[in-house]
């Protein structure tokens, strides 16, 4: 792609992502309502789709209040961090052959770098708010996200072993014969759970559990600063879904009657909906259950997965193939 | 590329200086993160993308988060800021600064006399790093993992002792009626301890 085409693609992708995140709030409420036998927001426009725009206008016009006791610069930076890191994360997601902003040879590590940095958003927000609930919420988040990041990384080692590369386009190409969710089913399950905890979506939204922490780390946030946290959460959900599709479900691969990008978007939409359904279906665990489950169950399972995958690859492939 | 290198380098140096001179621990950590990101950028430009990503994931993404975590638990206030301010008095930083200046002068001298050798070679990918680590440097990797294992066992032992103590403290704290609004910082600490005290008694 030429520089102009690349810039155009980046701008289009940014707008598409922001619009999708805004629309997703409406989709979430409609789907939740549908599963719970309600109507949901159905008044503004066809099927209530204009509700998303109304919400955006409302949140932009809300008073943007900074608590007098807050640490102002950190308080202002914190919500931007999560939105920026999540948007940057999309730079390495291949939408279709050749349709990727940065085809890095360490793309997968870049994804982890971005999810790792997004932790700061929550921790700094909670600390800068100078509020007990915020502080407790961000303490929980820091512990939860660091823990689940470990399994997120470990769960993908199997995929990397099979594909022999950190480059996402290589990983998709390696799935031409068989999508990786078959040989790496354990990795998929661990990654999926870790991704929920990383984006702190329900049921793993202990950092903002309203029944005990008001709204957790974003208790003191209002207006578009709160909107950025919201945006970051939805972007994170879409990014995790896109990564699940890329790593385990063949990315853009699919029967040729639809173009590759449509396959990619369809699969991603499916996993986004699965995220939403989990929210409707599952209760929240206790915090110690969440952490205990992570360290006592997911960690051994992820490590076992690496050992077994590595052993099978070494046993079945010739040394030259493994070494490449 | 050279311009980008110098920009990243300048950011790293400026952020590191700011890290040292900040009196607020949280602000210092924020600058440290910026510094680490800039160093990752330098690595990337020098043709070591793998090292750059590890720099962000391990240092910025995990270790500094733990620092932030600790600072939040300690609930540092104006007292610690005052203390930091006293530590930054000239008679304390003058000696180290002179030593650093000598090192800098030495570095500049070396750079000015000799040629710097070949420019950075070809990019070192992840596979190349792995091949070295598990080939010629296998012994070092094994030693490092043994060190980590020792650290892990030690942390487990210390953590267990602390767990019992915090459990005692929390149970006694629960018996006392909580004074409303009077001593907010102490209450945060007690609540935080009780939040994490549950960790040990999972099942």
XYZ file of C-alpha atoms in Angstrom:
527
model
C 0.000 0.000 0.000
C 1.195 3.501 -0.765
C 1.515 6.063 2.029
C -1.667 7.889 0.996
C -3.649 4.663 0.790
C -2.279 3.631 4.178
C -3.249 6.948 5.793
C -6.708 6.683 4.239
C -7.054 3.148 5.583
C -5.969 4.249 9.061
C -8.478 7.127 9.138
C -11.290 4.879 7.886
C -10.415 2.207 10.447
C -10.357 4.744 13.291
C -13.765 6.133 12.360
C -15.186 2.655 11.843
C -13.931 1.520 15.252
C -15.284 4.541 17.103
C -18.640 4.251 15.345
C -18.736 0.520 16.017
C -17.998 1.069 19.707
C -20.828 3.594 19.937
C -23.236 1.327 18.075
C -22.201 -1.595 20.226
C -23.752 0.081 23.276
C -27.084 -0.040 21.462
C -26.492 -3.593 20.214
C -25.654 -4.699 23.730
C -28.815 -3.242 25.215
C -31.024 -4.626 22.453
C -29.512 -8.104 22.660
C -29.641 -8.158 26.458
C -33.266 -7.088 26.293
C -34.016 -9.776 23.722
C -32.471 -12.509 25.864
C -34.310 -11.256 28.911
C -37.681 -10.989 27.166
C -37.786 -7.186 27.145
C -37.837 -4.573 24.382
C -34.738 -2.500 25.154
C -34.194 0.921 23.559
C -36.513 0.801 20.526
C -37.895 4.329 20.183
C -35.264 6.527 18.485
C -35.124 5.726 14.766
C -35.582 2.279 13.160
C -35.171 -0.422 15.857
C -33.945 2.342 18.166
C -30.610 2.550 16.375
C -30.438 6.316 16.835
C -30.268 5.703 20.592
C -26.486 5.299 20.197
C -26.189 8.774 18.651
C -28.413 10.271 21.315
C -26.175 8.729 23.979
C -23.028 10.066 22.319
C -24.454 13.593 22.154
C -25.602 13.332 25.753
C -22.239 12.172 27.077
C -20.406 14.895 25.152
C -22.627 17.592 26.608
C -22.461 16.386 30.217
C -20.579 18.467 32.739
C -16.957 17.353 32.902
C -16.131 17.582 36.589
C -12.714 17.100 38.182
C -12.816 16.548 41.953
C -10.913 19.284 43.810
C -8.841 16.735 45.754
C -7.886 14.784 42.638
C -4.415 14.763 41.146
C -5.460 16.725 38.090
C -2.897 15.823 35.368
C -2.979 12.098 36.173
C -6.779 12.206 36.478
C -7.014 13.667 32.969
C -4.453 11.361 31.343
C -5.837 8.123 32.791
C -8.957 7.669 30.606
C -7.029 8.548 27.459
C -4.537 5.727 28.050
C -7.064 2.918 27.699
C -8.669 4.396 24.567
C -5.288 5.015 22.903
C -3.778 1.614 23.729
C -6.878 -0.241 22.573
C -7.000 1.711 19.292
C -3.274 1.062 18.774
C -3.932 -2.623 19.349
C -6.025 -2.718 16.176
C -2.961 -1.661 14.144
C -1.719 -5.243 14.021
C -5.020 -7.028 13.339
C -5.136 -8.307 9.743
C -8.652 -7.704 8.410
C -7.952 -9.402 5.074
C -4.857 -10.349 3.029
C -2.774 -7.161 2.788
C -5.321 -5.164 4.777
C -3.329 -4.528 7.945
C -1.735 -1.326 9.199
C 1.447 -2.765 10.698
C 2.367 -6.326 9.738
C 5.014 -6.567 12.471
C 7.013 -9.749 12.942
C 6.330 -9.330 16.682
C 2.647 -8.455 16.226
C 1.428 -10.799 18.952
C 3.843 -9.267 21.448
C 2.674 -5.823 20.412
C -0.859 -6.886 21.322
C 0.346 -7.921 24.778
C 2.298 -4.698 25.150
C -0.858 -2.702 24.490
C -3.078 -4.733 26.830
C -0.327 -4.476 29.434
C -0.193 -0.692 29.149
C -3.965 -0.357 29.401
C -3.680 -1.435 33.061
C -2.248 1.990 33.828
C -5.461 3.641 32.795
C -7.378 1.947 35.578
C -4.692 2.116 38.248
C -3.914 5.781 37.683
C -7.611 6.649 37.471
C -8.274 5.000 40.812
C -5.281 6.562 42.472
C -5.740 10.072 41.080
C -9.419 10.199 42.066
C -8.475 10.319 45.744
C -11.526 8.251 46.611
C -11.600 5.086 48.695
C -13.900 3.177 46.357
C -11.818 4.173 43.349
C -8.628 3.085 45.077
C -10.056 -0.317 46.031
C -11.376 -0.780 42.520
C -8.044 -0.012 40.945
C -6.150 -2.213 43.414
C -8.384 -5.087 42.388
C -7.899 -4.284 38.736
C -4.140 -4.142 38.954
C -4.039 -7.560 40.631
C -6.639 -9.068 38.307
C -5.135 -7.778 35.086
C -1.548 -8.704 35.940
C -2.651 -12.214 36.878
C -4.765 -12.839 33.808
C -2.166 -11.321 31.508
C 0.127 -14.180 32.486
C -2.344 -16.828 31.288
C -3.225 -14.791 28.243
C 0.420 -14.904 27.190
C 0.866 -18.573 28.106
C -2.357 -19.642 26.388
C -1.064 -18.361 23.052
C 2.315 -20.068 23.181
C 0.669 -23.169 21.682
C -0.565 -21.136 18.726
C 2.884 -19.661 18.229
C 4.466 -23.122 18.365
C 2.076 -24.407 15.694
C 2.398 -21.353 13.441
C 6.108 -20.800 14.078
C 5.736 -17.025 14.051
C 4.523 -14.017 16.040
C 3.335 -12.393 12.801
C -0.459 -12.496 12.676
C -0.653 -12.903 8.895
C 1.625 -15.959 9.196
C -0.568 -17.330 11.969
C -3.680 -16.971 9.793
C -1.904 -18.539 6.824
C -0.833 -21.456 9.006
C -4.531 -22.196 9.647
C -5.338 -22.965 5.989
C -5.457 -26.705 6.688
C -7.199 -26.562 10.055
C -8.271 -23.682 12.251
C -6.294 -23.638 15.471
C -9.316 -23.961 17.750
C -9.227 -27.714 17.104
C -5.621 -28.472 18.159
C -5.511 -25.548 20.597
C -8.924 -25.841 22.219
C -7.442 -25.551 25.705
C -5.559 -22.444 24.644
C -8.769 -20.977 23.255
C -10.669 -21.515 26.497
C -7.886 -20.007 28.622
C -7.465 -17.079 26.260
C -11.186 -16.402 26.152
C -11.485 -16.330 29.950
C -8.355 -14.210 30.291
C -9.657 -11.783 27.687
C -12.861 -11.263 29.676
C -10.824 -10.535 32.789
C -8.472 -8.239 30.872
C -11.284 -6.104 29.526
C -12.991 -6.405 32.934
C -16.326 -7.188 31.368
C -19.058 -8.925 33.270
C -18.921 -11.465 34.866
C -15.298 -10.564 35.738
C -15.959 -6.870 36.345
C -14.973 -6.961 40.010
C -12.979 -3.698 39.671
C -16.243 -1.850 39.134
C -18.650 -4.126 40.966
C -21.425 -1.689 41.792
C -22.854 -3.595 44.732
C -19.675 -3.169 46.760
C -17.555 -0.436 45.138
C -20.100 2.087 43.761
C -18.501 2.222 40.305
C -14.948 1.226 41.201
C -12.107 3.082 39.574
C -14.336 5.426 37.546
C -16.561 6.533 40.411
C -15.330 10.125 40.160
C -15.402 10.338 36.371
C -18.105 12.105 34.428
C -18.763 13.376 30.924
C -16.489 12.322 28.098
C -13.737 11.183 30.482
C -16.111 8.471 31.664
C -17.019 8.035 28.001
C -13.401 7.206 27.207
C -13.381 4.401 29.784
C -16.578 3.128 28.226
C -15.049 3.412 24.764
C -11.934 1.604 25.934
C -14.017 -1.252 27.330
C -15.958 -1.742 24.106
C -12.825 -1.387 21.977
C -11.142 -3.945 24.204
C -14.029 -6.319 23.700
C -13.814 -5.913 19.926
C -10.031 -6.260 19.967
C -10.229 -9.473 22.013
C -12.849 -10.873 19.650
C -10.726 -9.941 16.636
C -7.714 -11.628 18.233
C -9.701 -14.787 19.035
C -10.814 -14.925 15.409
C -7.312 -14.271 14.076
C -5.549 -16.721 16.364
C -8.028 -19.575 16.625
C -10.685 -19.258 13.942
C -8.700 -18.630 10.789
C -9.001 -14.839 10.604
C -10.201 -13.915 7.142
C -10.244 -17.539 5.919
C -13.595 -18.989 4.876
C -15.486 -20.477 1.935
C -14.901 -18.261 -1.119
C -18.528 -17.188 -1.696
C -17.935 -14.195 0.602
C -14.926 -11.836 0.460
C -12.278 -12.381 3.187
C -13.014 -9.157 5.085
C -16.692 -10.124 5.400
C -15.698 -13.463 6.900
C -13.447 -11.684 9.355
C -16.125 -9.190 10.382
C -18.808 -11.883 10.687
C -16.654 -14.060 12.928
C -15.633 -11.092 15.046
C -19.270 -10.017 15.426
C -20.124 -13.536 16.588
C -17.588 -13.396 19.406
C -18.642 -9.893 20.403
C -22.194 -11.227 20.760
C -20.860 -14.156 22.784
C -19.264 -11.650 25.165
C -22.600 -9.884 25.531
C -24.427 -13.154 26.116
C -21.984 -14.092 28.897
C -22.934 -10.886 30.624
C -26.581 -11.849 30.541
C -26.016 -15.464 31.503
C -23.430 -15.614 34.273
C -23.288 -14.260 37.828
C -20.254 -12.438 39.159
C -17.755 -14.578 41.145
C -16.255 -13.382 44.409
C -12.881 -11.661 44.092
C -10.923 -14.433 45.817
C -12.688 -17.018 43.638
C -11.596 -15.089 40.565
C -7.946 -14.988 41.629
C -7.893 -18.527 43.001
C -9.385 -19.843 39.759
C -6.697 -18.010 37.808
C -3.668 -19.219 39.697
C -4.849 -22.678 40.762
C -6.639 -23.775 37.605
C -5.793 -21.682 34.548
C -2.055 -21.491 35.166
C -1.454 -25.270 35.374
C -3.788 -25.868 32.421
C -1.981 -23.293 30.274
C 1.434 -24.708 31.168
C 0.275 -28.260 30.461
C -1.036 -27.091 27.105
C 2.380 -25.682 26.192
C 4.204 -28.867 27.190
C 1.806 -31.173 25.324
C 1.732 -28.994 22.207
C 5.508 -28.705 22.178
C 5.958 -32.445 22.645
C 3.531 -33.284 19.833
C 5.162 -30.797 17.471
C 8.643 -32.111 18.231
C 7.496 -35.727 17.839
C 5.589 -35.310 14.575
C 7.604 -32.768 12.613
C 11.124 -33.159 11.278
C 13.835 -31.187 13.125
C 14.316 -28.880 10.120
C 10.658 -27.807 10.231
C 10.741 -27.200 13.982
C 13.933 -25.203 13.727
C 12.641 -22.901 10.999
C 15.493 6.726 11.229
C 18.400 8.555 12.863
C 16.141 11.492 13.743
C 13.625 9.146 15.320
C 16.438 7.528 17.294
C 17.540 10.855 18.727
C 13.975 11.884 19.516
C 13.385 8.622 21.415
C 16.725 9.000 23.153
C 15.973 12.576 24.207
C 12.542 11.536 25.528
C 14.101 8.673 27.472
C 16.720 10.906 29.076
C 14.270 13.703 29.894
C 11.717 11.275 31.332
C 14.365 9.541 33.434
C 15.584 12.852 34.859
C 11.981 13.752 35.665
C 11.530 10.316 37.286
C 14.384 11.042 39.665
C 13.410 14.604 40.504
C 9.665 14.110 41.082
C 8.727 14.183 44.765
C 5.377 12.461 44.170
C 6.015 8.726 43.826
C 3.114 8.203 41.419
C 4.263 10.962 39.068
C 7.774 9.525 39.141
C 6.395 6.128 38.106
C 4.402 7.727 35.295
C 7.590 9.278 33.921
C 9.401 5.977 34.347
C 6.808 4.326 32.117
C 7.359 7.016 29.486
C 11.096 6.460 29.766
C 10.688 2.697 29.279
C 8.469 3.237 26.246
C 11.081 5.536 24.743
C 13.804 2.958 25.371
C 11.587 0.382 23.663
C 11.409 2.759 20.699
C 15.217 2.965 20.651
C 15.446 -0.842 20.640
C 12.956 -1.002 17.796
C 14.933 1.445 15.675
C 18.198 -0.357 16.394
C 16.681 -3.492 14.833
C 15.639 -5.427 17.938
C 11.816 -5.492 17.799
C 11.688 -8.520 20.092
C 13.671 -6.745 22.808
C 11.512 -3.659 22.325
C 8.284 -5.594 22.881
C 9.719 -7.437 25.886
C 10.767 -4.078 27.325
C 7.163 -2.909 27.200
C 5.506 -6.179 28.270
C 7.860 -7.047 31.110
C 9.003 -3.684 32.425
C 6.227 -1.234 31.565
C 3.430 -3.802 31.574
C 4.247 -5.875 34.644
C 7.038 -4.644 36.904
C 6.068 -0.974 37.038
C 2.419 -1.967 37.517
C 3.546 -3.805 40.647
C 5.353 -0.639 41.769
C 2.177 1.357 41.212
C 0.283 -1.314 43.116
C 2.648 -1.019 46.075
C 2.483 2.777 46.084
C -1.312 2.612 46.112
C -1.266 0.170 49.037
C 1.151 2.336 51.019
C -1.181 5.299 50.774
C 1.629 7.850 50.635
C 0.604 11.362 51.536
C 2.124 14.762 52.122
C 4.575 13.346 54.673
C 6.375 11.204 52.121
C 6.414 14.087 49.638
C 8.155 16.235 52.253
C 10.630 13.444 52.896
C 11.387 13.100 49.194
C 11.900 16.827 48.969
C 14.531 16.641 51.719
C 16.272 13.762 49.956
C 16.696 15.909 46.885
C 18.908 18.439 48.666
C 22.187 19.267 46.832
C 24.554 17.687 49.359
C 22.921 14.347 48.637
C 22.920 14.394 44.851
C 26.182 16.262 44.293
C 28.502 13.268 44.779
C 26.632 10.856 42.471
C 26.271 13.643 39.919
C 30.051 14.209 39.767
C 30.632 10.470 39.281
C 28.005 10.384 36.511
C 29.562 13.456 34.886
C 32.951 11.715 34.802
C 31.329 8.684 33.158
C 29.614 10.944 30.635
C 32.891 12.737 29.844
C 34.575 9.371 29.345
C 31.791 8.263 27.023
C 31.958 11.458 24.969
C 35.746 11.127 24.738
C 35.538 7.537 23.516
C 32.890 8.477 20.981
C 35.022 11.349 19.692
C 38.268 9.411 19.134
C 37.398 6.002 17.729
C 35.128 5.007 14.888
C 31.941 3.479 16.213
C 32.348 0.276 14.261
C 29.738 -1.075 11.890
C 26.235 0.418 12.115
C 23.554 -1.795 13.667
C 23.374 -5.087 11.814
C 20.352 -6.933 10.553
C 17.218 -7.074 12.706
C 17.353 -9.776 15.373
C 14.024 -11.589 15.301
C 12.333 -13.578 18.026
C 13.522 -16.912 16.615
C 17.152 -15.750 16.580
C 16.941 -14.645 20.216
C 15.383 -17.982 21.198
C 18.019 -19.960 19.280
C 20.809 -18.152 21.163
C 19.111 -18.466 24.538
C 18.533 -22.193 24.232
C 21.825 -22.844 22.438
C 25.053 -21.280 23.726
C 23.418 -19.505 26.663
C 21.369 -22.437 27.967
C 23.329 -22.559 31.218
C 22.579 -18.884 31.931
C 18.869 -19.472 31.287
C 18.867 -22.434 33.676
C 20.686 -20.428 36.352
C 18.240 -17.549 35.977
C 15.287 -19.923 36.289
C 16.767 -21.449 39.443
C 17.163 -17.951 40.885
C 13.547 -17.196 40.024
C 12.429 -20.467 41.621
C 14.275 -19.569 44.807
C 12.614 -16.148 44.747
C 9.226 -17.769 44.221
C 9.641 -20.158 47.138
C 10.831 -17.294 49.343
C 7.903 -15.090 48.370
C 5.506 -17.959 49.066
C 6.941 -18.453 52.537
C 6.893 -14.734 53.393
C 3.415 -14.378 51.929
C 2.067 -17.173 54.145
C 3.408 -15.558 57.316
C 1.945 -12.194 56.327
C -1.359 -13.847 55.480
C -1.790 -15.171 58.998
C -0.924 -11.781 60.486
C -3.306 -9.838 58.271
C -6.043 -12.331 59.064
C -5.534 -11.668 62.781
C -5.452 -7.923 62.236
C -8.594 -7.925 60.121
C -10.564 -10.010 62.564
C -9.634 -7.621 65.388
C -10.417 -4.638 63.147
C -13.840 -6.046 62.400
C -14.704 -6.225 66.061
C -14.003 -2.517 66.567
C -16.785 -0.186 65.549
C -15.628 1.937 62.605
C -15.595 5.669 63.333
C -17.384 7.413 60.505
C -15.222 9.684 58.404
C -12.653 10.327 61.127
C -9.618 8.364 60.025
C -10.094 7.745 56.322
C -6.520 6.687 55.408
C -6.314 3.997 58.065
C -9.673 2.676 57.044
C -8.555 2.330 53.433
C -5.610 0.309 54.591
C -7.711 -1.963 56.743
C -10.249 -2.509 53.981
C -7.542 -3.163 51.423
C -6.006 -5.734 53.737
C -9.347 -7.459 54.160
C -9.918 -7.429 50.395
C -6.713 -9.336 49.825
C -6.844 -11.396 52.977
C -9.494 -13.509 51.245
C -6.931 -14.600 48.658
C -5.308 -17.170 50.915
C -8.472 -18.894 52.064
C -9.813 -19.517 48.592
C -11.505 -22.838 48.957
